[in-house]
Coordinates of C-alpha atoms and ligand atoms in Angstrom, one line a residue:
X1430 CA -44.7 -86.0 6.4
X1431 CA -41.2 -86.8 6.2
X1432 CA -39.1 -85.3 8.9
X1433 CA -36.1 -83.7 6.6
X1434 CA -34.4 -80.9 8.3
X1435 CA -35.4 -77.0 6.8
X1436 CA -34.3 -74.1 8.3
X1437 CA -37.6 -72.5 10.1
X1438 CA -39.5 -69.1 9.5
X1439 CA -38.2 -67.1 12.1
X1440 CA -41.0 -66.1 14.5
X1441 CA -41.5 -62.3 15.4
X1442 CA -43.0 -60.7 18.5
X1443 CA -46.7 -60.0 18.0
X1444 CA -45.9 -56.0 18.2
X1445 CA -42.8 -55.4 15.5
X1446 CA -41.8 -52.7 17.5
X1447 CA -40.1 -55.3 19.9
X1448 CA -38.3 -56.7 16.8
X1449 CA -35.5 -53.6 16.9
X1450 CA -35.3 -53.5 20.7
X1451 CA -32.3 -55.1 22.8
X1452 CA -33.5 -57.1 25.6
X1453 CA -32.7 -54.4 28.1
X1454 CA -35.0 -51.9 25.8
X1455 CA -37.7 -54.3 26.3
X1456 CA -37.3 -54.8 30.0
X1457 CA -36.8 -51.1 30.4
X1458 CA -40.6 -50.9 28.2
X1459 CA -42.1 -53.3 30.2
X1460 CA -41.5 -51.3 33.7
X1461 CA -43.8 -48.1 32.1
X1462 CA -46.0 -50.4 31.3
X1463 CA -45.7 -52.3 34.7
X1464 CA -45.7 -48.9 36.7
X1465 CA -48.7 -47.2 34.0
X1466 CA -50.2 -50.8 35.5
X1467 CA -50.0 -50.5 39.3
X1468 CA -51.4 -47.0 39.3
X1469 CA -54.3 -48.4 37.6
X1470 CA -54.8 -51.6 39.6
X1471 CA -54.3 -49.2 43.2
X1472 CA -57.1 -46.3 42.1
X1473 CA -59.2 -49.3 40.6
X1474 CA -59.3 -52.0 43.0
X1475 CA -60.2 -52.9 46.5
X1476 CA -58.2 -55.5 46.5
X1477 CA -55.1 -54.4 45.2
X1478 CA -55.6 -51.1 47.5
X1479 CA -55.7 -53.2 50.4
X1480 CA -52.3 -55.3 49.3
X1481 CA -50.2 -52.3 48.8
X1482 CA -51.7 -50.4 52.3
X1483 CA -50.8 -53.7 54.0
X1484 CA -47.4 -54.0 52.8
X1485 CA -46.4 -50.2 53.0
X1486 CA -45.3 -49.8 49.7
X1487 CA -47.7 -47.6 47.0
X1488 CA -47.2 -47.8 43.3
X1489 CA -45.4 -44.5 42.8
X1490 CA -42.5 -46.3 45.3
X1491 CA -41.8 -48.9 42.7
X1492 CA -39.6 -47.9 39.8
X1493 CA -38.0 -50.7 38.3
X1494 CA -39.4 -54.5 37.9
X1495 CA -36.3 -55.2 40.2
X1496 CA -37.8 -53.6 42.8
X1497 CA -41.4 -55.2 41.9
X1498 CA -40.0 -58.7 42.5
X1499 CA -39.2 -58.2 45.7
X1500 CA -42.4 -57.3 47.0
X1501 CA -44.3 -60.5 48.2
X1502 CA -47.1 -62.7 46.1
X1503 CA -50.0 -61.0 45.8
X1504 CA -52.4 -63.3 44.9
X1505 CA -52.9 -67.8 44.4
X1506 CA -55.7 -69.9 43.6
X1507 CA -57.1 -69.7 46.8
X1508 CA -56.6 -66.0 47.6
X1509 CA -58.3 -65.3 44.5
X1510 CA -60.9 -67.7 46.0
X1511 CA -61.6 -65.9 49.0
X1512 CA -61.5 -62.3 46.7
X1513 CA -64.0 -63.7 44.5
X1514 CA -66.4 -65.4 47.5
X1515 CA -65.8 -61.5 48.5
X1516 CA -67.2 -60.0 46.0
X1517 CA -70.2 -62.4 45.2
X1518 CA -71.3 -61.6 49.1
X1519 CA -70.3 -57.8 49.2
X1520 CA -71.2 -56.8 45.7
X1521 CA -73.2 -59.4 44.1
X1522 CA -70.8 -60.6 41.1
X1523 CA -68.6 -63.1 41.1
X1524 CA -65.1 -62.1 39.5
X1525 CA -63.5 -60.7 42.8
X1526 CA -62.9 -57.8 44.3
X1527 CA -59.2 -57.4 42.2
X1528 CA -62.2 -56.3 39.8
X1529 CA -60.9 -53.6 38.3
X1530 CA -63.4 -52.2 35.9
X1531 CA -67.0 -52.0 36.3
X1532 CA -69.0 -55.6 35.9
X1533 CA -71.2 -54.2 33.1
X1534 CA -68.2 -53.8 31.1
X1535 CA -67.1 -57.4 30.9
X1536 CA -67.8 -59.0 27.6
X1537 CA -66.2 -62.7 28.5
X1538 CA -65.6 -64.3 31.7
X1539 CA -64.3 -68.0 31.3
X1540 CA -63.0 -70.4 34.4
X1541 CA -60.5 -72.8 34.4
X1542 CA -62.0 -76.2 34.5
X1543 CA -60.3 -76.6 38.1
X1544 CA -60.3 -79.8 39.4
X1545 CA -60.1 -79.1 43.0
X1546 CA -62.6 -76.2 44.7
X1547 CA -64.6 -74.0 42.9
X1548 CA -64.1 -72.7 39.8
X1549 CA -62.0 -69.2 39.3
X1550 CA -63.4 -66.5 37.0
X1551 CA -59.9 -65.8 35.6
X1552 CA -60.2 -65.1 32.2
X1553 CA -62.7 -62.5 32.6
X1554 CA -62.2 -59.6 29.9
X1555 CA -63.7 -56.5 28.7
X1556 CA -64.3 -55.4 25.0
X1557 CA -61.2 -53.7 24.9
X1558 CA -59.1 -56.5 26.8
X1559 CA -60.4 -58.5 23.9
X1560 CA -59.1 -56.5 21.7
X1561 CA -56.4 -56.4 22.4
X1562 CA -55.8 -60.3 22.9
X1563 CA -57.1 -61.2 19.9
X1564 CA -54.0 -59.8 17.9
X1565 CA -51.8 -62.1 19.7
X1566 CA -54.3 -65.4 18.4
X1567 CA -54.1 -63.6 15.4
X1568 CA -50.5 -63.2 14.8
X1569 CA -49.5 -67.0 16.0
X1570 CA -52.5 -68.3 13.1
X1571 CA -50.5 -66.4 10.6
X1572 CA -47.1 -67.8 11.7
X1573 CA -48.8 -70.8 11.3
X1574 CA -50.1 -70.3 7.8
X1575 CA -53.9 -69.8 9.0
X1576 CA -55.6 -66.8 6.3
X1577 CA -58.6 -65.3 6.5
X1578 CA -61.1 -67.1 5.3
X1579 CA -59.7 -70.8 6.5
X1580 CA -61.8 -73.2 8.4
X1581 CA -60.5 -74.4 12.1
X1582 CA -61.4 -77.2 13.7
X1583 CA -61.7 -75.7 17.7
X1584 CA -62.1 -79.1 20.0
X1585 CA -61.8 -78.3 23.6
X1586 CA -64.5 -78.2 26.4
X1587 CA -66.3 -75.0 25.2
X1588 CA -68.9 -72.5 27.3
X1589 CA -67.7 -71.2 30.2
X1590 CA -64.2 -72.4 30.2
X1591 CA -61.4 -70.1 29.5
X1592 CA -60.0 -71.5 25.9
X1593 CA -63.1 -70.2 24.8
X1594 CA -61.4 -66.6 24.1
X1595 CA -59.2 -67.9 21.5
X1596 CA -62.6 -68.1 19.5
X1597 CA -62.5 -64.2 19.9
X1598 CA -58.8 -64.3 18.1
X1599 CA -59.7 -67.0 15.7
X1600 CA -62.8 -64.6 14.5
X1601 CA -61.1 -61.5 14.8
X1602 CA -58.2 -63.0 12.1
X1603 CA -61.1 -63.7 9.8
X1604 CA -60.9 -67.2 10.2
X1605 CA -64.3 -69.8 10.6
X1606 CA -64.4 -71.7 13.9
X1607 CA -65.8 -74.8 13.8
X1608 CA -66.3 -75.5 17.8
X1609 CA -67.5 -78.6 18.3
X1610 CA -67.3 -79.1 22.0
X1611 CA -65.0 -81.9 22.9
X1612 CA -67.6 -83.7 25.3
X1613 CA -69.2 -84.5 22.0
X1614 CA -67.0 -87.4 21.4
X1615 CA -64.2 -88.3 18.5
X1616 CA -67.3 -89.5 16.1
X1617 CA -69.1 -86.4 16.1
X1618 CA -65.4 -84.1 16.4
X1619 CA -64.3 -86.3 13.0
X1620 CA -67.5 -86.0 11.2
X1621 CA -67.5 -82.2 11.2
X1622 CA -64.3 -81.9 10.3
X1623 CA -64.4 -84.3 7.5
X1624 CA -67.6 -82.7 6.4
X1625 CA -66.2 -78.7 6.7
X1626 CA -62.5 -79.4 5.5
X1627 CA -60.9 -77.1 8.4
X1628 CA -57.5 -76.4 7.2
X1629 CA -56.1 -76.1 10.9
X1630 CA -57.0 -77.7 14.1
X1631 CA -56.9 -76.4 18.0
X1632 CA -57.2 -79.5 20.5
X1633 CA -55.2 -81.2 23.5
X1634 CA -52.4 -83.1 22.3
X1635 CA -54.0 -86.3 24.2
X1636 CA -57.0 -85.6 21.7
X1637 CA -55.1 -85.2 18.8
X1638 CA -53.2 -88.7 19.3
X1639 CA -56.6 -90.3 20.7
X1640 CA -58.4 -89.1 17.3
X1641 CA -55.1 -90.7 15.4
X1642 CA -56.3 -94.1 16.8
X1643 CA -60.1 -93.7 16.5
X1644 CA -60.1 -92.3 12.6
X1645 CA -59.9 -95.0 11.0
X1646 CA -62.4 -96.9 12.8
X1647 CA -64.8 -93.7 13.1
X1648 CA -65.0 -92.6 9.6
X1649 CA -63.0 -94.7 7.6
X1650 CA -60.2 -92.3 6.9
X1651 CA -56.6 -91.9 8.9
X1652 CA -56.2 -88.2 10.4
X1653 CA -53.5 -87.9 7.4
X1654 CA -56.6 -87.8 5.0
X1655 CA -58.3 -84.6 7.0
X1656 CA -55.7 -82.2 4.8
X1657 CA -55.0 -80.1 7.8
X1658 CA -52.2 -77.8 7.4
X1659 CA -51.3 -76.8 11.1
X1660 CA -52.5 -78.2 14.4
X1661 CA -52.6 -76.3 17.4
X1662 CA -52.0 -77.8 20.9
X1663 CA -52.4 -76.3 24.1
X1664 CA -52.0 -77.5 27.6
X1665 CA -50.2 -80.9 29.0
X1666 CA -46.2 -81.6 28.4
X1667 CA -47.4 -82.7 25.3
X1668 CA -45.4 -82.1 22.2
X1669 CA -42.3 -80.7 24.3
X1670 CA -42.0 -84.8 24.5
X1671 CA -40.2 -85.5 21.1
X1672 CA -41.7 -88.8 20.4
X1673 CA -45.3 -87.0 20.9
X1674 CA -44.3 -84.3 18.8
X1675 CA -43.2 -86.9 15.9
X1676 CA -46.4 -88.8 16.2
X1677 CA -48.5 -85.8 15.7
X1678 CA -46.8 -84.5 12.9
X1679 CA -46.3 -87.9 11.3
X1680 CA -50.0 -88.6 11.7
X1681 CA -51.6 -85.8 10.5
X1682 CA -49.3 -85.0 8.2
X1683 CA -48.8 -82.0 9.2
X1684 CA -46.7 -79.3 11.8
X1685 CA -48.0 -79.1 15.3
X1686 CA -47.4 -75.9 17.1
X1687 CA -47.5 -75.9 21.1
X1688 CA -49.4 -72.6 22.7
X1689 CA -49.5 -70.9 25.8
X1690 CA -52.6 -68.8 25.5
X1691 CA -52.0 -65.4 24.7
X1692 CA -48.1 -65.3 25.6
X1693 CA -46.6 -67.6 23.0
X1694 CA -46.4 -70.5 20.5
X1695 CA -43.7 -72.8 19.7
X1696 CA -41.8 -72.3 15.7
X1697 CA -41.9 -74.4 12.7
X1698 CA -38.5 -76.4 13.4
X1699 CA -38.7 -80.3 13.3
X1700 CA -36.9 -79.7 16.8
X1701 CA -39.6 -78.3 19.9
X1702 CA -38.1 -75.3 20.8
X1703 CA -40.0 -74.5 23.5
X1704 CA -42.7 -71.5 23.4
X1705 CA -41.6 -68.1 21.9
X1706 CA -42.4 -65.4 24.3
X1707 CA -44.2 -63.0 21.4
X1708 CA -46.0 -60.9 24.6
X1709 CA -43.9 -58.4 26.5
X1710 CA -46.4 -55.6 26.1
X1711 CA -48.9 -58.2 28.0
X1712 CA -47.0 -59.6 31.0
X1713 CA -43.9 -60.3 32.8
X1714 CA -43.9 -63.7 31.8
X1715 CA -41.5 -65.6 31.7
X1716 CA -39.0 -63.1 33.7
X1717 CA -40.8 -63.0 37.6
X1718 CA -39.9 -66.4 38.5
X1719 CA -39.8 -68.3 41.9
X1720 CA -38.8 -70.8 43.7
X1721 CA -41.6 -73.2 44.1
X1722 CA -41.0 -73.8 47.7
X1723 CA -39.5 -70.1 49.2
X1724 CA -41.3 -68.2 46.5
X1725 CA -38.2 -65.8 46.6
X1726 CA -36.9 -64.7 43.2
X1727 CA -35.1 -66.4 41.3
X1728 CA -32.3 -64.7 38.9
X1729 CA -33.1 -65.4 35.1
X1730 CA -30.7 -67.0 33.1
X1731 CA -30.3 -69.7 30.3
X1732 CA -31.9 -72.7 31.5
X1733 CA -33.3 -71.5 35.0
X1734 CA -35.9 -73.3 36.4
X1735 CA -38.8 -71.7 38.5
X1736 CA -42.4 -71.1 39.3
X1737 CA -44.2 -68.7 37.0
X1738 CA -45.1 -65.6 38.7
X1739 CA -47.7 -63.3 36.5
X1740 CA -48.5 -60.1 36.2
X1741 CA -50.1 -58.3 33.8
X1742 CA -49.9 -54.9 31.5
X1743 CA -52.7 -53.2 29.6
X1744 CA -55.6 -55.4 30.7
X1745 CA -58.5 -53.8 32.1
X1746 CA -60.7 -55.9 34.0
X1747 CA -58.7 -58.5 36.0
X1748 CA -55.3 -57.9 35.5
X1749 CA -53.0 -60.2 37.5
X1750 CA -51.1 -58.7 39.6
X1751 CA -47.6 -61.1 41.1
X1752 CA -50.1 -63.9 41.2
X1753 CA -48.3 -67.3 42.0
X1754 CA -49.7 -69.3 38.8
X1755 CA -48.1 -73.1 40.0
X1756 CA -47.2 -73.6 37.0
X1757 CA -42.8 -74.3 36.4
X1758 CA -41.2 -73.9 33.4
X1759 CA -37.6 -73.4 32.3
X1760 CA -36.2 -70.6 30.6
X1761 CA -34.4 -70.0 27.6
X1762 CA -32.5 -66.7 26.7
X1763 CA -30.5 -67.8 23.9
X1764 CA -31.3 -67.1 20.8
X1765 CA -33.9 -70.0 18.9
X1766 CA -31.5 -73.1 17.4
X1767 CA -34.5 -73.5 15.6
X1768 CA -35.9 -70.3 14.0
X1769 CA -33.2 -67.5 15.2
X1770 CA -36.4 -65.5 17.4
X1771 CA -34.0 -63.9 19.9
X1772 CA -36.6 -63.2 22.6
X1773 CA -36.6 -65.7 25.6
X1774 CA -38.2 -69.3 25.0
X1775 CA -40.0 -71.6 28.1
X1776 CA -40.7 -75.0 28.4
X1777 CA -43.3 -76.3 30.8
X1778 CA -42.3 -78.5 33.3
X1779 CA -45.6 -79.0 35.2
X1780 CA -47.0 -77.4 38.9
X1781 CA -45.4 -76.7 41.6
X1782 CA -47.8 -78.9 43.4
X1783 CA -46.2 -82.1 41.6
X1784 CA -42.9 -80.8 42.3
X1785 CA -40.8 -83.4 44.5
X1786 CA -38.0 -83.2 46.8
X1787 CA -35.5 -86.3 47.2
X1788 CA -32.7 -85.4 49.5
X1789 CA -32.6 -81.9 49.0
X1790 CA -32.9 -81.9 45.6
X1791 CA -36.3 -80.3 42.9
X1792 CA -37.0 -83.0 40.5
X1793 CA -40.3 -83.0 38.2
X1794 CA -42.7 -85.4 37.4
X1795 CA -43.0 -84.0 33.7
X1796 CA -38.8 -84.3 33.5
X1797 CA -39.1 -87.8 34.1
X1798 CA -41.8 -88.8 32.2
X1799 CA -39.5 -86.8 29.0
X1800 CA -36.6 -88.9 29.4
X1801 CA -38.5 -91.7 30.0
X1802 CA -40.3 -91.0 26.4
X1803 CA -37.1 -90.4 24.8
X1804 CA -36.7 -94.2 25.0
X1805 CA -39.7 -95.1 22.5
X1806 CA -40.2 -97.0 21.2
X1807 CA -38.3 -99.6 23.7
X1808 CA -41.2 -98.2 26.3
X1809 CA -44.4 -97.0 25.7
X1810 CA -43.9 -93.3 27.1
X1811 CA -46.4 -94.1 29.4
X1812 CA -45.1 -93.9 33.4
X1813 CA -46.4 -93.4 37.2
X1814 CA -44.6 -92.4 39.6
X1815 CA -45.5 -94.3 42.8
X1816 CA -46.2 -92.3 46.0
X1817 CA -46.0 -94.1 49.8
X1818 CA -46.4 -90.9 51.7
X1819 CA -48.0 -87.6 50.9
X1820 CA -45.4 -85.2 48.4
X1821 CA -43.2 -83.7 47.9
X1822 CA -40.3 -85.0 50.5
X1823 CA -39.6 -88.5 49.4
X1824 CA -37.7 -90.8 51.0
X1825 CA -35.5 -92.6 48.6
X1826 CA -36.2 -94.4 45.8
X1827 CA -38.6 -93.1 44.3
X1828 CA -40.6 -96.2 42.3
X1829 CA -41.7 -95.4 38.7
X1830 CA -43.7 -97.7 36.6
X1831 CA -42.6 -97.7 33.3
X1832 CA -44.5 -99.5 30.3
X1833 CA -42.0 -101.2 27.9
X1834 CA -42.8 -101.0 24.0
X1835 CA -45.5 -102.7 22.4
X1836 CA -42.7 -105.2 20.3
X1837 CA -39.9 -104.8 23.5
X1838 CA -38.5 -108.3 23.7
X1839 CA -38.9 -108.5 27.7
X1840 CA -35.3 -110.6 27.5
X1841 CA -33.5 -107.3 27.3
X1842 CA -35.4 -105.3 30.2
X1843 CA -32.0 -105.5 32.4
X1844 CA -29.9 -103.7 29.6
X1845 CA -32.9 -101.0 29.0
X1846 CA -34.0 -100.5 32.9
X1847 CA -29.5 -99.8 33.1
X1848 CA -30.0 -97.3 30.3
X1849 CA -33.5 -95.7 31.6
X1850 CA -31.7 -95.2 35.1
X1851 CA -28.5 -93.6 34.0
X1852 CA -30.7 -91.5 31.5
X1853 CA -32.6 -90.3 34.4
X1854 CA -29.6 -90.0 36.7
X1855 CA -28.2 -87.5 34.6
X1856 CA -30.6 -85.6 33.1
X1857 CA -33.8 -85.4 35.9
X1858 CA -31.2 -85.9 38.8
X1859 CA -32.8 -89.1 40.1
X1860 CA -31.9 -92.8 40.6
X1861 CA -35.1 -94.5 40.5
X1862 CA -36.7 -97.9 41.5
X1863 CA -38.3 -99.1 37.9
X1864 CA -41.1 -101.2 38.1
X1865 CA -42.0 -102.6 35.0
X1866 CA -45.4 -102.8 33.1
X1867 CA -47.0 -104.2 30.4
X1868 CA -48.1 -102.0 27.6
X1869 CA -51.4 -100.7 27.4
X1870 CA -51.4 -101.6 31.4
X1871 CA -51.3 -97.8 32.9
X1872 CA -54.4 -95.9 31.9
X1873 CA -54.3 -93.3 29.5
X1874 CA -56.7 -90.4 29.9
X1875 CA -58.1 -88.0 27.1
X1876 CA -58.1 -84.9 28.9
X1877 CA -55.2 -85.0 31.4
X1878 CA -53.0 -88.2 32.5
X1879 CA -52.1 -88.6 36.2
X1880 CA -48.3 -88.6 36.9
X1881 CA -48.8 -89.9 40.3
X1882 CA -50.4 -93.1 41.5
X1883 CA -51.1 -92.4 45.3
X1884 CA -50.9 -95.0 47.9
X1885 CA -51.6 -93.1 50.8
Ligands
ZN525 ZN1 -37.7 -71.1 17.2

């Protein structure tokens, strides 16, 4: 595809209703909802009963989402841990006692694939939940130019994991899944979709470049030859780093849309945008924000920079209630360069856990690795940063390896390190040490690439 630049379809929240509201209507809508929310969560679950008694402050007490923000986090990983080992002792199921429907009326529960500890029964939903998550799925395939009756290629770890839902939405918008788990390999993932001609793809964006490089080899075809129309990636910093994005698109021939779930999808512009915020009648998101390390609110304006604090509206079984998610992302209340949407926009930064702290200072992993990628094809895009001592306080410099480019003449790797440094000086607020590497040298992994190489 040749990159020309077009004006892109404007993207619209999932309910048109929010179309012809202000900002300030919307926020004003979302605190019913949120208050409608907390009543439900207090007569309905133990463990919401027992956060509010603890506190001293009841649902009827909070009237604006001001006021909600200021109470403290309900609920982590590992709280929901402990609520979940809870409930699997005291009432023999395993989705917590922030249950807030009965168990025989949950119709999917998926985990995320968690790395560290048990997995979480997060995504755990009841026919109507469902419901009412599929029209978001729904809405995005359309923006994307996915009809009923269309074929799409769904590649991620399937079963019990939580991406698994967004089969409910592909179905429910009339379009054919073909799932073929991920752990089956590229060969088997290529085959099926060369043999089903899925006009649309969901995958990681590490899968979608790894498949760019196996095609050929695989089945004898380039990715370009599949005919997809639209490609779906979720999870990673992946195509919120240009050069990613490019390769994609150039590849397959085709736009690739970023998702977050449920809440949002990124427009048609040649440009990322970040992810369009579609969902206020389903959470907060992105307007609770924190600061990774206080966890006091932060004030949301253009650009701001915080931990994602969720909570949300309408669900029935395990609604989140101010539920510190880890995960950082910058906000964006202007309206869309890209597509005109006027609603807010986020870009994913990474955890809160990978957040560092040089002399006083937040800087993220994911920032650097951007601005390092904005360099291709001089380097690679490929970088670790090096850690002595246990995060996040780092005593300067920080040391990052950096790959230079496949056909870099290593001559000019003084000129391009004085570029790479000022580049991050200015724009992820660090002066690094850069240790050079050749290409190909750091691994790359299919699933999910470490930032950090740990010494300690
Ligand atoms: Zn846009």
């Amino acid at each position: 595809m040749t990159l020309t630049k077009s004006i892109a379809k404007q993207v619209t929240y999932t309910d048109a209703n929010f179309n012809h509201m202000t900002e300030e209507e919307i926020y004003e809508y979302q605190g019913r909802l949120l208050q409608k929310q907390l009543r439900y969560v207090y007569r309905n679950s133990e463990f919401y009963r027992r956060k509010f008694n603890e506190i001293g402050v009841y649902p009827e007490d909070i009237k604006t989402i001001d006021q909600f923000r200021q109470l403290p986090v309900f609920m982590n990983k590992e709280i929901e841990r402990e609520a979940q080992r809870e409930s699997r002792a005291h009432f023999g199921h395993p989705f917590g006692t922030n249950l807030c429907s009965s168990p025989d009326e949950i119709e999917f529960t998926g985990t995320t694939s968690g790395t560290s500890g048990d997995p979480t029964f997060t995504y755990t939903f009841t026919r109507g939940d469902l419901d009412f998550l599929n029209r978001y799925i729904a809405h995005m395939l359309d923006y994307g130019g996915v009809y009923p009756g269309d074929r799409l290629l769904f590649s991620h770890a399937l079963g019990i994991y939580a991406t698994s839902s967004i089969l409910w939405g592909i179905r429910s918008h009339g379009v054919l899944p073909i799932d073929v788990d991920v752990r089956a390999g590229s060969k088997m993932i290529l085959k099926y979709a060369e043999m089903t001609k899925p006009s649309a793809a969901m995958m990681t964006p590490s899968l979608a470049e790894h498949l760019i490089d196996k095609a050929p080899e695989l089945i004898g075809k380039s990715v370009g030859e599949l005919g997809l129309s639209a490609l779906f990636t979720v999870g990673e910093l992946g195509i919120g780093i240009p050069e990613v994005k490019q390769k994609i698109e150039n590849a397959y021939g085709c736009r690739v849309y970023d998702y977050l779930g449920e809440l949002g999808f990124s427009c048609d512009s040649d440009e990322y945008h970040g992810v369009h915020c579609v969902a206020p009648d389903l959470s907060l998101f992105p307007t609770d924000l924190v600061d990774p390390e206080t966890k006091l609110p932060i004030e949301i304006k253009d650009g701001v920079i915080g931990e994602v604090i969720g909570t949300e509206f309408n669900l029935k079984a395990l609604p989140r209630i101010r539920y510190a998610t880890g995960d950082v992302v910058q906000v964006f209340t202007l309206e869309c360069p890209g597509c005109g949407f006027k609603g807010k926009r986020v870009k994913v930064l990474g955890r809160s856990d990978d957040m560092l702290i040089i002399k006083g200072a937040n800087v993220y992993p994911s920032a650097i690795k951007k601005v390092v990628a904005n360099f291709f094809p001089e380097v690679t895009g490929e970088i670790r940063i090096v850690l002595d001592n246990p995060p996040p306080r780092i005593i300067p410099p920080l040391k990052v390896k950096v790959e230079y480019g496949y056909s870099f003449d290593k001559r000019y790797l003084p000129e391009l390190e004085e570029k790479v440094i000022n580049a991050l000086h200015s724009e992820a607020r660090v002066t690094p040490d850069i240790i050079w590497c050749e290409p190909g040298s750091l691994e790359k992994a299919m699933t999910k690439t470490p930032l950090f190489e740990k010494r300690y």
